[in-house]
């Protein structure tokens, strides 16, 4: 069942097609005649925990680190040691975990994106919780049913469960990805991500970047044959309910079954993330870390169990 939630007004405002982003305001230098008490201190750099599911050294996370750092953010990578695509929200499944610190500002956790985020929040950022967790940018889309099982989204969910605002970033469309074009499109993805984060910070002022418990799942299309094109716009979307990956099992006759996964996309839901990315728009879907479906479905469930006794 697809999770539903009434979108907070703040999220609807942030996700309009006119989203352009602005840089955080910086106080003017103190003049000779101005009293000292009127001078606002410079804004502290935004502290970002950067993770992903493709691995700490993947092109997407390295592009994200480069671009976010260049934008003036204080960025620390805490990401899986190896590729963890498709691990979803899996975490804390082993009694011990290996962690490497291969270079300054980079931690590689031999676990899932969720493990990486939890380690980062409790150890790397101990005593100074980051302002934002960014997960990605992922190689390929995380729309529709792909998002439900995505490690990229799973990393963001782990942050939301811990009370930290989070954004999941993905680059790709609903076609077999072209490696070169997808990697090129990570540049425009991060250009947009910087604008989005700047917009969030400007609107939040000194408060949280997003409404409590709400994260954003951002999917940027690959535009043009080389992936360097500009998206046609930005759309506030919901997660399309379809599951485009369909398994096919073949009996090998020896107690094992061969698994073949086929890509079978369905017609996109109007207003959903699949429709937006298919139109070369950036899909921005609000998400939450629980499985609540909203008051209407709660009422239906209450009616279904009315009168039932143990």
XYZ file of C-alpha atoms in Angstrom:
310
model
C 0.000 0.000 0.000
C 1.359 3.400 -0.909
C 1.898 5.708 2.035
C -0.074 8.918 1.896
C 0.211 12.087 3.863
C -1.295 15.514 3.494
C 1.561 17.697 2.319
C 2.556 20.379 4.819
C 2.041 23.877 3.342
C 5.738 24.618 3.821
C 6.650 21.658 1.611
C 4.218 22.699 -1.112
C 5.753 26.163 -1.165
C 9.273 24.773 -1.361
C 8.517 22.379 -4.201
C 6.863 24.755 -6.679
C 7.928 24.719 -10.294
C 9.366 28.178 -9.828
C 11.962 26.899 -7.369
C 15.174 28.721 -8.111
C 17.028 28.937 -4.808
C 18.896 31.802 -3.232
C 22.093 31.945 -1.227
C 21.901 32.497 2.513
C 22.128 36.113 3.506
C 25.435 37.251 5.015
C 25.640 40.193 7.371
C 27.283 43.390 6.088
C 30.673 44.317 7.592
C 30.575 46.585 10.616
C 30.975 50.221 9.686
C 32.922 52.698 11.780
C 29.767 54.460 12.971
C 27.575 51.457 13.606
C 27.255 50.285 17.224
C 28.720 46.816 17.763
C 25.486 45.364 19.122
C 23.744 45.742 15.726
C 26.206 43.482 13.914
C 24.952 39.965 13.232
C 27.609 37.240 13.318
C 28.394 35.511 10.006
C 26.179 32.503 9.338
C 27.894 29.280 10.363
C 28.495 26.790 7.547
C 25.674 24.303 7.154
C 26.833 20.925 8.483
C 25.921 18.051 6.166
C 26.325 14.303 6.631
C 26.648 12.905 3.098
C 25.858 9.244 2.430
C 24.672 7.007 -0.422
C 24.141 3.362 -1.362
C 26.634 3.081 -4.244
C 29.665 3.207 -1.949
C 31.771 5.977 -0.450
C 33.959 6.335 -3.560
C 31.202 6.246 -6.203
C 31.037 9.076 -8.787
C 27.719 10.397 -7.470
C 28.776 10.923 -3.869
C 32.116 12.369 -4.924
C 30.377 14.854 -7.217
C 28.016 15.710 -4.361
C 30.927 16.223 -1.954
C 32.758 18.448 -4.430
C 29.723 20.575 -5.287
C 28.342 20.924 -1.754
C 31.765 21.820 -0.371
C 32.265 24.413 -3.118
C 28.921 25.933 -2.099
C 30.334 26.629 1.358
C 28.804 23.743 3.312
C 30.735 21.738 5.908
C 30.400 18.249 4.397
C 31.441 14.900 5.869
C 31.031 11.620 3.983
C 29.814 8.690 6.081
C 28.843 6.069 3.519
C 29.012 2.333 2.820
C 32.401 0.768 2.126
C 30.912 -1.241 -0.765
C 27.934 -0.988 -3.107
C 24.720 -1.432 -1.106
C 22.127 -0.726 -3.815
C 18.713 -2.172 -3.055
C 19.288 -2.639 0.673
C 16.389 -0.348 1.528
C 16.089 0.504 5.212
C 18.098 -2.502 6.447
C 20.357 -1.665 9.395
C 21.986 -3.050 12.547
C 21.960 -6.653 11.300
C 25.451 -7.613 12.523
C 26.942 -7.625 16.039
C 30.099 -5.850 14.857
C 30.850 -3.380 12.090
C 34.119 -2.400 10.429
C 34.776 1.290 9.793
C 37.590 2.858 7.799
C 38.723 6.496 7.797
C 40.641 6.647 4.489
C 40.939 10.416 4.257
C 39.879 13.563 6.126
C 36.102 14.135 6.110
C 35.484 10.599 4.800
C 34.302 7.549 6.766
C 33.614 4.199 5.069
C 31.281 1.869 6.965
C 31.132 -1.833 6.078
C 27.353 -1.884 6.272
C 24.206 -0.440 4.756
C 23.352 3.231 4.186
C 21.246 3.056 7.354
C 24.214 1.686 9.291
C 26.374 4.472 7.892
C 23.949 7.204 8.911
C 23.503 5.798 12.422
C 27.273 5.511 12.888
C 27.728 9.030 11.583
C 25.108 10.539 13.868
C 26.257 8.703 17.004
C 30.041 8.780 16.508
C 31.295 11.119 13.784
C 28.819 13.867 14.706
C 28.608 12.994 18.393
C 27.531 16.062 20.352
C 26.949 18.199 17.270
C 24.121 16.793 15.179
C 24.328 17.783 11.493
C 21.849 20.254 10.066
C 21.033 17.948 7.160
C 21.642 14.446 5.825
C 21.998 14.206 2.048
C 21.898 10.736 0.486
C 23.226 10.478 -3.075
C 23.362 11.361 -5.757
C 22.404 7.865 -6.828
C 23.303 6.320 -10.190
C 19.795 5.739 -11.560
C 16.299 6.788 -10.470
C 14.523 6.112 -7.202
C 10.924 6.621 -8.216
C 7.782 4.497 -7.755
C 8.480 1.069 -6.244
C 12.211 1.573 -6.775
C 12.168 4.148 -3.969
C 10.585 1.723 -1.505
C 13.565 -0.631 -1.747
C 16.280 1.955 -2.373
C 19.318 2.152 -0.129
C 19.627 5.821 -1.090
C 16.158 6.498 0.274
C 16.883 4.134 3.177
C 19.771 6.330 4.292
C 17.483 9.354 4.318
C 14.836 7.419 6.260
C 17.404 6.500 8.926
C 18.124 10.205 9.374
C 14.432 11.079 9.626
C 13.936 8.397 12.278
C 16.685 10.107 14.251
C 15.016 13.504 13.931
C 17.434 14.925 11.342
C 16.157 16.565 8.110
C 17.095 14.535 5.038
C 17.146 14.705 1.245
C 17.573 11.699 -1.051
C 19.078 12.563 -4.458
C 18.962 10.374 -7.573
C 19.958 10.897 -11.200
C 18.263 8.962 -13.985
C 15.082 8.159 -15.870
C 12.925 5.090 -16.415
C 15.133 3.755 -19.230
C 18.253 1.621 -19.126
C 20.861 4.154 -17.982
C 23.671 5.266 -20.245
C 26.693 5.377 -17.896
C 28.408 8.415 -19.418
C 25.231 10.459 -19.769
C 24.069 9.582 -16.244
C 27.386 10.604 -14.712
C 27.296 13.862 -16.697
C 23.758 14.525 -15.432
C 25.023 14.359 -11.865
C 26.402 17.859 -12.423
C 22.970 19.435 -13.074
C 21.567 17.287 -10.252
C 23.951 18.827 -7.765
C 23.458 22.335 -9.184
C 19.780 21.941 -8.370
C 20.512 20.375 -4.986
C 22.559 23.419 -3.968
C 19.718 25.752 -5.020
C 17.227 23.627 -3.097
C 19.312 23.538 0.080
C 19.954 27.280 -0.142
C 16.187 27.812 -0.478
C 15.529 25.622 2.547
C 18.075 27.493 4.633
C 16.812 30.908 3.577
C 13.222 30.024 4.486
C 14.163 28.225 7.704
C 16.260 31.144 9.020
C 17.473 29.757 12.348
C 14.933 26.917 12.496
C 14.919 23.375 11.070
C 15.361 23.072 7.309
C 12.211 20.969 6.856
C 9.013 20.317 8.803
C 9.499 17.751 11.561
C 9.564 14.209 10.224
C 9.444 15.235 6.559
C 12.194 14.491 4.044
C 12.471 15.047 0.294
C 13.044 12.420 -2.383
C 14.526 14.260 -5.377
C 14.830 12.600 -8.785
C 16.676 14.495 -11.531
C 16.248 13.328 -15.153
C 19.036 12.705 -17.637
C 18.427 15.402 -20.255
C 19.993 15.212 -23.696
C 22.109 12.494 -25.257
C 25.114 13.613 -23.227
C 23.165 14.182 -19.983
C 24.261 17.796 -19.744
C 20.891 19.318 -20.666
C 18.717 21.460 -18.410
C 15.582 19.977 -16.860
C 12.243 21.259 -18.169
C 11.097 22.319 -14.700
C 10.508 21.218 -11.134
C 7.401 19.386 -9.927
C 6.072 18.620 -6.462
C 5.123 14.963 -6.812
C 4.097 11.829 -4.928
C 5.603 8.354 -5.184
C 3.950 6.568 -8.109
C 2.324 3.383 -6.700
C 3.549 1.102 -9.486
C 6.264 -1.527 -9.041
C 8.223 -1.497 -12.332
C 10.538 -4.403 -11.458
C 8.837 -7.790 -11.822
C 10.544 -11.056 -10.773
C 10.366 -14.227 -12.840
C 11.332 -17.535 -11.201
C 12.465 -20.621 -13.138
C 12.765 -24.008 -11.422
C 16.251 -25.451 -11.942
C 15.046 -28.865 -10.802
C 17.580 -29.200 -8.019
C 15.804 -27.286 -5.296
C 17.031 -23.924 -6.581
C 15.265 -21.354 -8.702
C 16.778 -18.983 -11.221
C 15.664 -15.396 -10.621
C 15.226 -13.031 -13.539
C 14.140 -9.455 -12.877
C 12.293 -7.777 -15.710
C 11.582 -4.092 -16.144
C 7.872 -3.631 -16.837
C 6.840 -0.020 -16.281
C 3.152 0.832 -16.198
C 1.444 4.034 -17.396
C 2.519 6.769 -14.967
C 0.113 8.121 -12.382
C -0.855 11.729 -12.980
C 1.089 13.969 -10.623
C 3.535 11.222 -9.669
C 7.320 11.102 -9.777
C 7.442 8.782 -12.821
C 5.362 11.205 -14.881
C 7.546 14.168 -13.916
C 10.877 12.498 -14.677
C 9.458 11.181 -17.951
C 8.699 14.788 -18.924
C 12.311 15.758 -18.124
C 11.243 17.512 -14.933
C 12.860 17.254 -11.519
C 10.521 15.306 -9.216
C 10.511 16.435 -5.573
C 8.431 14.120 -3.383
C 7.939 14.674 0.346
C 8.336 11.525 2.406
C 8.202 10.419 6.019
C 9.886 7.609 7.911
C 6.796 5.742 9.111
C 4.096 3.687 7.403
C 1.114 5.814 8.360
C -1.303 6.188 5.472
C -3.390 9.108 6.701
C -6.719 9.716 8.481
C -8.937 8.363 5.679
C -7.312 4.937 5.678
C -7.294 4.919 9.488
C -11.067 5.444 9.442
C -11.526 2.596 6.940
C -9.438 0.271 9.109
C -11.407 1.224 12.235
C -14.652 0.411 10.419
C -13.277 -2.956 9.215
C -12.406 -4.138 12.735
C -15.446 -2.685 14.481
C -17.135 -5.422 16.512
C -14.359 -8.002 16.006
C -13.370 -9.684 19.257
C -10.304 -11.715 20.232
